[in-house]
Tab-separated table of C-alpha atoms in Angstrom:
chain	number	residue	atom	x	y	z
A	114	MET	CA	0.000	0.000	0.000
A	115	ARG	CA	1.106	3.570	-0.681
A	116	ARG	CA	1.721	5.646	2.402
A	117	PRO	CA	1.360	9.375	1.757
A	118	THR	CA	2.537	11.465	4.679
A	119	ASP	CA	1.477	14.777	6.133
A	120	GLN	CA	3.221	17.126	8.499
A	121	VAL	CA	1.266	20.197	9.580
A	122	GLY	CA	2.186	22.289	12.589
A	123	GLY	CA	4.271	19.442	13.975
A	124	SER	CA	1.317	17.009	14.020
A	125	ARG	CA	1.121	13.963	11.780
A	126	GLY	CA	-2.203	12.887	10.372
A	127	PHE	CA	-3.370	9.812	8.495
A	128	ARG	CA	-3.574	10.312	4.763
A	129	GLN	CA	-4.635	6.836	3.655
A	130	PHE	CA	-7.724	5.067	5.018
A	131	ILE	CA	-8.221	1.409	4.087
A	132	LEU	CA	-11.868	0.457	4.501
A	133	LYS	CA	-12.774	-3.227	4.719
A	134	ILE	CA	-16.235	-2.753	3.278
A	135	HIS	CA	-16.712	-6.510	2.864
A	136	GLY	CA	-14.983	-9.022	5.109
A	137	ARG	CA	-15.266	-12.135	2.957
A	138	CYS	CA	-13.858	-13.127	-0.426
A	139	ASP	CA	-15.098	-15.110	-3.422
A	140	LEU	CA	-11.625	-16.567	-3.978
A	141	ALA	CA	-9.723	-19.012	-1.778
A	142	CYS	CA	-6.127	-17.903	-2.382
A	143	ASP	CA	-3.633	-20.020	-0.469
A	144	HIS	CA	-1.193	-17.106	-0.095
A	145	CYS	CA	-3.731	-14.671	1.383
A	146	TYR	CA	-2.426	-13.098	4.591
A	147	VAL	CA	-5.940	-12.194	5.781
A	148	TYR	CA	-7.509	-15.657	5.867
A	149	THR	CA	-4.681	-18.192	5.976
A	150	MET	CA	-2.311	-16.838	8.644
A	151	ALA	CA	-2.165	-16.327	12.398
A	152	ASP	CA	-4.981	-13.828	12.975
A	153	GLN	CA	-8.415	-15.387	12.445
A	154	ARG	CA	-10.535	-12.623	14.010
A	155	TRP	CA	-12.124	-11.999	10.613
A	156	GLN	CA	-14.465	-14.917	11.381
A	157	LEU	CA	-15.972	-12.969	14.306
A	158	ARG	CA	-16.640	-9.782	12.345
A	159	PRO	CA	-19.690	-8.859	10.254
A	160	ARG	CA	-19.520	-10.042	6.682
A	161	MET	CA	-20.145	-6.515	5.422
A	162	MET	CA	-19.694	-3.003	6.754
A	163	SER	CA	-23.122	-1.569	7.582
A	164	SER	CA	-24.369	1.737	6.182
A	165	ASN	CA	-24.303	3.134	9.721
A	166	THR	CA	-20.634	2.194	10.160
A	167	MET	CA	-19.839	3.712	6.769
A	168	ASP	CA	-21.448	6.960	7.911
A	169	GLN	CA	-19.398	6.872	11.126
A	170	VAL	CA	-16.209	6.315	9.114
A	171	ALA	CA	-17.071	9.274	6.870
A	172	ALA	CA	-17.662	11.525	9.880
A	173	ARG	CA	-14.381	10.435	11.510
A	174	ILE	CA	-12.387	11.020	8.319
A	175	ALA	CA	-13.948	14.468	7.965
A	176	GLU	CA	-13.089	15.194	11.610
A	177	HIS	CA	-9.495	14.095	11.010
A	178	VAL	CA	-9.209	16.201	7.862
A	179	ARG	CA	-10.374	19.312	9.705
A	180	ALA	CA	-7.808	18.667	12.441
A	181	HIS	CA	-4.818	18.100	10.128
A	182	ARG	CA	-5.670	19.947	6.885
A	183	PRO	CA	-3.863	17.563	4.521
A	184	GLY	CA	-5.305	18.943	1.266
A	185	SER	CA	-6.135	15.440	0.028
A	186	VAL	CA	-6.707	11.985	1.484
A	187	GLU	CA	-6.824	8.583	-0.134
A	188	VAL	CA	-9.520	6.052	0.687
A	189	VAL	CA	-8.951	2.451	-0.423
A	190	LEU	CA	-11.986	0.171	-0.615
A	191	HIS	CA	-10.699	-3.233	0.382
A	192	GLY	CA	-11.696	-6.569	1.851
A	193	GLY	CA	-12.074	-9.448	1.512
A	194	GLU	CA	-13.464	-8.547	-1.844
A	195	PRO	CA	-14.983	-5.038	-1.867
A	196	LEU	CA	-17.250	-5.689	-4.874
A	197	LEU	CA	-19.172	-8.237	-2.787
A	198	ALA	CA	-20.662	-5.232	-0.986
A	199	GLY	CA	-22.730	-4.502	-4.113
A	200	PRO	CA	-23.244	-1.306	-6.119
A	201	GLN	CA	-25.672	0.367	-3.706
A	202	ARG	CA	-23.463	-0.038	-0.626
A	203	LEU	CA	-20.442	1.023	-2.682
A	204	ALA	CA	-22.184	4.206	-3.807
A	205	HIS	CA	-23.436	4.949	-0.299
A	206	CYS	CA	-19.906	4.693	1.074
A	207	VAL	CA	-18.189	6.903	-1.507
A	208	ARG	CA	-20.893	9.565	-1.722
A	209	GLY	CA	-21.085	9.738	2.061
A	210	LEU	CA	-17.310	10.186	2.351
A	211	ARG	CA	-17.161	13.026	-0.145
A	212	ALA	CA	-20.215	14.728	1.334
A	213	ALA	CA	-18.797	14.561	4.873
A	214	VAL	CA	-15.359	15.886	3.897
A	215	GLY	CA	-16.808	18.479	1.554
A	216	SER	CA	-14.402	21.174	0.393
A	217	ASP	CA	-11.970	20.578	3.277
A	218	ALA	CA	-9.924	18.085	1.225
A	219	GLU	CA	-9.947	16.138	-2.004
A	220	VAL	CA	-11.040	12.529	-1.430
A	221	GLN	CA	-9.256	10.201	-3.835
A	222	VAL	CA	-10.901	6.771	-3.883
A	223	ARG	CA	-9.213	3.560	-4.978
A	224	MET	CA	-10.350	-0.030	-4.900
A	225	GLN	CA	-8.329	-3.238	-4.771
A	226	THR	CA	-10.279	-6.109	-6.282
A	227	ASN	CA	-9.678	-9.660	-7.484
A	228	GLY	CA	-11.626	-8.704	-10.631
A	229	LEU	CA	-14.168	-11.517	-10.629
A	230	ARG	CA	-17.166	-9.169	-10.317
A	231	LEU	CA	-15.754	-6.365	-12.414
A	232	ASP	CA	-17.853	-6.103	-15.572
A	233	ALA	CA	-19.112	-3.599	-18.105
A	234	ASP	CA	-22.373	-3.022	-16.168
A	235	LEU	CA	-20.444	-1.796	-13.120
A	236	LEU	CA	-17.993	0.527	-14.857
A	237	PRO	CA	-20.404	3.467	-15.361
A	238	LEU	CA	-20.967	3.606	-11.584
A	239	LEU	CA	-17.229	3.430	-10.885
A	240	ASP	CA	-16.754	6.232	-13.398
A	241	GLU	CA	-19.449	8.345	-11.732
A	242	LEU	CA	-17.895	7.746	-8.312
A	243	ARG	CA	-14.368	8.413	-9.662
A	244	ILE	CA	-12.926	5.177	-8.278
A	245	GLN	CA	-9.488	4.065	-9.488
A	246	VAL	CA	-9.427	0.275	-9.758
A	247	GLY	CA	-6.447	-1.933	-8.929
A	248	VAL	CA	-6.671	-5.612	-9.868
A	249	SER	CA	-4.703	-8.550	-8.458
A	250	LEU	CA	-2.987	-10.654	-11.133
A	251	ASP	CA	-0.004	-12.959	-10.555
A	252	GLY	CA	1.170	-13.416	-14.152
A	253	ASP	CA	0.030	-15.832	-16.852
A	254	GLN	CA	-2.708	-18.416	-16.372
A	255	ALA	CA	-0.475	-21.066	-14.789
A	256	ALA	CA	1.115	-18.584	-12.372
A	257	HIS	CA	-2.157	-16.930	-11.399
A	258	ASP	CA	-4.219	-20.092	-11.031
A	259	ARG	CA	-1.604	-21.777	-8.837
A	260	HIS	CA	-2.719	-19.614	-5.910
A	261	ARG	CA	-5.784	-17.567	-6.828
A	262	LYS	CA	-8.413	-20.282	-6.976
A	263	ARG	CA	-12.157	-20.175	-6.603
A	264	PRO	CA	-13.717	-22.076	-3.676
A	265	ASP	CA	-14.372	-25.097	-5.916
A	266	GLY	CA	-10.657	-25.318	-6.710
A	267	THR	CA	-10.844	-24.013	-10.268
A	268	GLY	CA	-8.646	-21.165	-11.434
A	269	SER	CA	-9.765	-17.556	-11.773
A	270	TYR	CA	-7.415	-16.297	-14.508
A	271	SER	CA	-9.878	-16.338	-17.415
A	272	LEU	CA	-12.444	-14.294	-15.485
A	273	VAL	CA	-9.825	-11.780	-14.340
A	274	ALA	CA	-8.350	-11.471	-17.826
A	275	ASN	CA	-11.797	-10.754	-19.281
A	276	ALA	CA	-12.391	-8.128	-16.591
A	277	LEU	CA	-9.058	-6.484	-17.367
A	278	ARG	CA	-9.853	-6.310	-21.062
A	279	THR	CA	-13.117	-4.573	-20.210
A	280	LEU	CA	-11.373	-2.240	-17.770
A	281	GLY	CA	-8.753	-1.482	-20.421
A	282	GLU	CA	-11.479	0.213	-22.453
A	283	HIS	CA	-11.879	2.699	-19.573
A	284	ARG	CA	-8.269	3.739	-19.037
A	285	GLU	CA	-9.226	6.578	-16.715
A	286	LEU	CA	-10.423	4.002	-14.140
A	287	PHE	CA	-7.472	1.606	-14.389
A	288	GLY	CA	-5.161	2.100	-11.416
A	289	GLY	CA	-2.801	-0.817	-12.031
A	290	LEU	CA	-1.977	-4.427	-11.214
A	291	LEU	CA	-0.873	-6.067	-7.974
A	292	CYS	CA	1.305	-9.157	-8.394
A	293	THR	CA	2.372	-11.401	-5.521
A	294	ILE	CA	5.824	-12.826	-6.243
A	295	ASP	CA	6.193	-16.582	-6.601
A	296	LEU	CA	9.805	-17.680	-7.119
A	297	ARG	CA	8.624	-20.559	-9.311
A	298	ASN	CA	7.480	-18.090	-11.965
A	299	ASP	CA	9.989	-16.727	-14.453
A	300	PRO	CA	10.369	-13.034	-13.471
A	301	VAL	CA	10.714	-11.477	-16.933
A	302	ARG	CA	7.946	-13.617	-18.393
A	303	THR	CA	5.696	-12.673	-15.469
A	304	TYR	CA	6.393	-8.969	-16.005
A	305	GLU	CA	5.715	-9.243	-19.724
A	306	ASN	CA	2.493	-11.169	-19.049
A	307	LEU	CA	1.336	-8.236	-16.917
A	308	LEU	CA	2.315	-5.770	-19.650
A	309	GLU	CA	-0.125	-7.477	-22.029
A	310	PHE	CA	-2.921	-5.636	-20.171
A	311	ALA	CA	-1.128	-2.259	-20.509
A	312	PRO	CA	-1.319	-1.405	-16.792
A	313	PRO	CA	-0.465	2.194	-15.850
A	314	ALA	CA	1.332	0.833	-12.768
A	315	VAL	CA	2.482	-2.490	-11.339
A	316	ASP	CA	3.044	-3.326	-7.678
A	317	PHE	CA	5.111	-6.393	-6.829
A	318	LEU	CA	4.216	-7.776	-3.418
A	319	LEU	CA	6.649	-9.854	-1.381
A	320	PRO	CA	4.861	-12.830	0.234
A	321	ASN	CA	4.022	-12.116	3.846
A	322	GLY	CA	6.316	-13.743	6.372
A	323	ASN	CA	8.660	-13.107	9.284
A	324	TRP	CA	11.603	-14.697	11.092
A	325	SER	CA	9.367	-17.196	12.907
A	326	SER	CA	7.308	-18.015	9.822
A	327	PRO	CA	9.606	-17.432	6.842
A	328	PRO	CA	8.194	-16.858	3.355
A	329	PRO	CA	8.859	-19.504	0.677
A	330	GLY	CA	12.526	-19.685	-0.289
A	331	ARG	CA	13.798	-17.568	2.632
A	332	GLN	CA	15.026	-20.329	4.920
A	333	ARG	CA	18.680	-19.246	4.653
A	334	SER	CA	19.329	-15.617	5.544
A	335	ALA	CA	22.356	-15.255	3.232
A	336	GLU	CA	20.434	-16.192	0.084
A	337	THR	CA	18.701	-13.540	-2.012
A	338	PRO	CA	16.114	-15.318	-4.189
A	339	TYR	CA	13.626	-12.435	-4.108
A	340	ALA	CA	16.296	-9.887	-4.983
A	341	ASP	CA	17.427	-12.079	-7.873
A	342	TRP	CA	13.824	-12.299	-9.111
A	343	LEU	CA	13.216	-8.560	-8.807
A	344	ILE	CA	16.590	-7.611	-10.314
A	345	ALA	CA	15.684	-9.534	-13.471
A	346	VAL	CA	12.464	-7.501	-13.677
A	347	PHE	CA	14.255	-4.241	-12.858
A	348	ASP	CA	16.821	-4.733	-15.636
A	349	ARG	CA	14.036	-5.468	-18.131
A	350	TRP	CA	12.055	-2.405	-16.949
A	351	TYR	CA	14.992	-0.016	-16.630
A	352	ARG	CA	16.620	-0.890	-19.958
A	353	ALA	CA	13.419	-0.704	-22.023
A	354	ALA	CA	13.538	1.792	-24.884
A	355	GLU	CA	10.594	3.607	-23.311
A	356	GLN	CA	8.807	3.285	-19.999
A	357	GLU	CA	6.123	0.655	-20.490
A	358	THR	CA	4.592	1.049	-17.041
A	359	HIS	CA	5.324	2.503	-13.619
A	360	VAL	CA	6.769	-0.108	-11.231
A	361	ARG	CA	6.137	1.452	-7.855
A	362	LEU	CA	8.767	-0.480	-5.883
A	363	PHE	CA	11.585	0.476	-8.250
A	364	ALA	CA	10.406	4.066	-8.625
A	365	GLU	CA	10.236	4.548	-4.859
A	366	ILE	CA	13.705	3.101	-4.300
A	367	LEU	CA	15.050	5.479	-6.946
A	368	ASN	CA	13.136	8.354	-5.379
A	369	VAL	CA	14.698	7.764	-1.959
A	370	LEU	CA	18.166	7.142	-3.423
A	371	PHE	CA	17.927	10.613	-4.978
A	372	GLY	CA	16.951	12.184	-1.643
A	373	GLY	CA	13.162	12.073	-1.836
A	374	MET	CA	10.613	10.860	0.713
A	375	SER	CA	8.977	7.502	0.165
A	376	THR	CA	5.233	7.159	-0.327
A	377	VAL	CA	5.286	3.341	-0.146
A	378	GLU	CA	5.120	1.335	3.049
A	379	GLY	CA	8.324	-0.658	3.522
A	380	ILE	CA	10.643	1.757	1.700
A	381	GLY	CA	12.398	4.725	3.318
A	382	LEU	CA	11.968	6.313	6.719
A	383	SER	CA	8.719	8.230	6.163
A	384	PRO	CA	6.297	7.667	9.064
A	385	THR	CA	3.304	5.514	8.254
A	386	ALA	CA	0.183	7.488	7.416
A	387	MET	CA	-2.127	4.532	6.770
A	388	VAL	CA	-4.926	3.200	8.973
A	389	VAL	CA	-7.386	0.318	8.528
A	390	VAL	CA	-11.082	0.240	9.428
A	391	GLU	CA	-12.593	-3.239	9.689
A	392	THR	CA	-16.206	-4.173	8.860
A	393	ASP	CA	-17.271	-3.658	12.489
A	394	GLY	CA	-15.681	-0.189	12.631
A	395	ALA	CA	-12.563	-1.337	14.504
A	396	ILE	CA	-9.577	0.938	13.885
A	397	GLU	CA	-6.440	-1.119	13.263
A	398	ALA	CA	-2.911	-0.954	11.883
A	399	SER	CA	-1.814	-2.630	8.642
A	400	ASP	CA	-3.520	-5.958	8.039
A	401	MET	CA	-0.149	-7.320	6.959
A	402	LEU	CA	0.278	-7.854	10.714
A	403	THR	CA	-2.311	-10.626	10.551
A	404	GLY	CA	0.558	-12.919	9.582
A	405	VAL	CA	2.409	-12.228	12.849
A	406	TYR	CA	0.064	-13.186	15.693
A	407	GLU	CA	-3.590	-12.731	16.541
A	408	GLY	CA	-4.333	-9.146	17.521
A	409	ALA	CA	-0.991	-7.719	16.340
A	410	ALA	CA	-2.826	-4.917	14.484
A	411	GLU	CA	-5.441	-4.359	17.204
A	412	THR	CA	-5.924	-0.992	18.954
A	413	GLY	CA	-9.193	-1.464	20.860
A	414	LEU	CA	-10.499	1.655	19.115
A	415	ASN	CA	-13.666	1.947	17.022
A	416	VAL	CA	-15.034	4.710	14.793
A	417	ALA	CA	-18.296	4.570	16.738
A	418	ARG	CA	-16.620	6.151	19.766
A	419	ASP	CA	-13.012	7.079	18.929
A	420	PRO	CA	-11.382	9.682	16.662
A	421	PHE	CA	-8.515	8.721	14.375
A	422	ASP	CA	-6.268	10.987	16.452
A	423	ALA	CA	-6.551	8.399	19.236
A	424	ALA	CA	-5.030	5.840	16.861
A	425	LEU	CA	-2.160	8.193	16.043
A	426	ARG	CA	-1.179	8.047	19.715
A	427	HIS	CA	-1.566	4.264	20.006
A	428	PRO	CA	1.685	2.259	20.383
A	429	VAL	CA	0.921	0.063	17.350
A	430	PHE	CA	1.286	3.148	15.128
A	431	GLN	CA	4.550	4.283	16.678
A	432	ALA	CA	7.738	3.487	14.788
A	433	ALA	CA	9.405	0.315	16.033
A	434	GLU	CA	12.888	0.673	17.453
A	435	PRO	CA	15.263	-0.109	14.559
A	436	ALA	CA	17.544	-3.090	14.945
A	437	ARG	CA	21.160	-2.251	15.730
A	438	GLU	CA	22.210	-3.869	12.436
A	439	CYS	CA	19.833	-1.555	10.572
A	440	LEU	CA	21.205	1.605	12.183
A	441	GLU	CA	24.714	0.544	11.194
A	442	CYS	CA	23.702	-0.248	7.588
A	443	SER	CA	24.558	2.180	4.794
A	444	LEU	CA	21.211	1.520	3.089
A	445	HIS	CA	18.940	1.900	6.122
A	446	ARG	CA	17.686	5.286	4.887
A	447	VAL	CA	16.468	3.599	1.699
A	448	CYS	CA	14.949	0.339	2.940
A	449	GLY	CA	13.832	1.750	6.296
A	450	GLY	CA	14.191	-1.697	7.820
A	451	GLY	CA	11.493	-3.139	5.554
A	452	LEU	CA	7.858	-3.729	6.358
A	453	HIS	CA	6.955	-3.793	10.053
A	454	ALA	CA	5.288	-7.200	9.710
A	455	HIS	CA	8.414	-8.728	8.141
A	456	ARG	CA	10.600	-7.875	11.166
A	457	TYR	CA	8.822	-9.988	13.762
A	458	ARG	CA	10.493	-12.803	15.668
A	459	ALA	CA	8.688	-14.836	18.345
A	460	GLY	CA	10.227	-15.726	21.706
A	461	SER	CA	13.569	-14.576	23.030
A	462	PRO	CA	16.243	-13.505	22.524
A	463	GLY	CA	15.349	-11.088	19.757
A	464	GLY	CA	11.595	-11.376	20.210
A	465	GLY	CA	9.322	-8.647	18.858
A	466	PHE	CA	9.796	-6.234	15.969
A	467	ALA	CA	13.244	-4.762	16.730
A	468	ASN	CA	14.838	-6.917	14.026
A	469	PRO	CA	15.896	-6.442	10.426
A	470	SER	CA	13.383	-7.557	7.840
A	471	VAL	CA	13.259	-11.259	7.053
A	472	TYR	CA	13.986	-9.944	3.527
A	473	CYS	CA	17.039	-7.975	4.707
A	474	ALA	CA	19.549	-9.674	2.406
A	475	ASP	CA	17.168	-9.356	-0.555
A	476	LEU	CA	16.519	-5.668	0.085
A	477	PHE	CA	20.231	-4.920	0.431
A	478	ARG	CA	21.075	-6.658	-2.834
A	479	LEU	CA	18.146	-5.168	-4.758
A	480	ILE	CA	18.776	-1.587	-3.595
A	481	SER	CA	22.514	-1.919	-4.213
A	482	HIS	CA	21.863	-3.169	-7.740
A	483	ILE	CA	19.478	-0.315	-8.526
A	484	ARG	CA	21.910	2.242	-7.070
A	485	ASP	CA	24.864	0.845	-9.005
A	486	SER	CA	22.905	0.571	-12.266
A	487	VAL	CA	21.903	4.219	-12.133
A	488	ALA	CA	25.379	5.315	-11.011
A	489	ARG	CA	26.964	3.645	-14.050
A	490	ASP	CA	24.655	5.634	-16.309
A	491	LEU	CA	25.244	8.911	-14.481
A	492	ILE	CA	29.057	8.795	-14.564
A	493	PRO	CA	29.289	9.484	-18.340
A	494	LEU	CA	26.771	12.330	-17.953
A	495	GLN	CA	28.829	13.862	-15.154
A	496	ARG	CA	31.923	13.710	-17.344
A	497	ASN	CA	30.100	15.423	-20.195
A	498	PHE	CA	28.993	18.289	-17.956
A	499	SER	CA	32.312	18.723	-16.136
């Protein structure tokens, strides 16, 4: 998820609100961190966010905007599968948000969907509501269907591909593709499979995991299989005659290497500005923490009674103490220690989040490669201008 930041008068406000408008999914993906990992509280929550809770969320976001004056906020409709909420509930949510915030800030709305229910009949409503649509796609049919299966065990690729072709006819709504990395898939072929749908942006997602529950292929800390995979994609992307799409991970690493502030969670040292609201109105931290232990993202707060400012002060939103190894690392400013959820280690010694990322070696190699690739291209330019 992107993490825009805001700093006004010394106070930091949330700029990205992830709303779980539907708490169930019509796929049964085996790599889903919401349903298949440590935190199973989703089973105790309502299937869908009620209209009343949506109205409370809208009022709380408007309250937060008035307190922090960010200029714009981003609302991400998420799940589960947000399209299971249906067109009427979707419209109620978005119209209520914009009405509550009014002229105090621009409300940019995005949706992350698996694409199964995305069809031509729905697109006029999404256009009216000005919702940017991101779709999850893991590559070609074999790569995608390996994990993203329907409840009956059949693959979902053909339905998603048809939805993407329809969405491609409405470029103004297409936000991009989200691809979860599987080391078994050829990296360049996967990237080129995604390019077939002409996405304006691509996000590559590292599988969720931590030191106590390592992701696939990360059993040995010195190996860098995910860096190797991503470097192959970076070289293909970076050396293309023209930019075919925006790869957010690479662009953000380059941005921070050149002295900018990151807007992506897990890159750089920018404070997180993202908050999650569950179907029952519970205010929580990133749902990536569901892979750590039950309740890792929990605050005990709820939009029915608590402002978002109360979450800002909650310990779960405070920056974790960096590991000593991270502070001594020359690339810490760029990787920021990696995602919070990827730093966890159970037990002692070293228990908690004050650890490097489980992807530490991968991040170091990937960032070093990107830095060195750009440096090699800049040296001749420097000579020409000197």
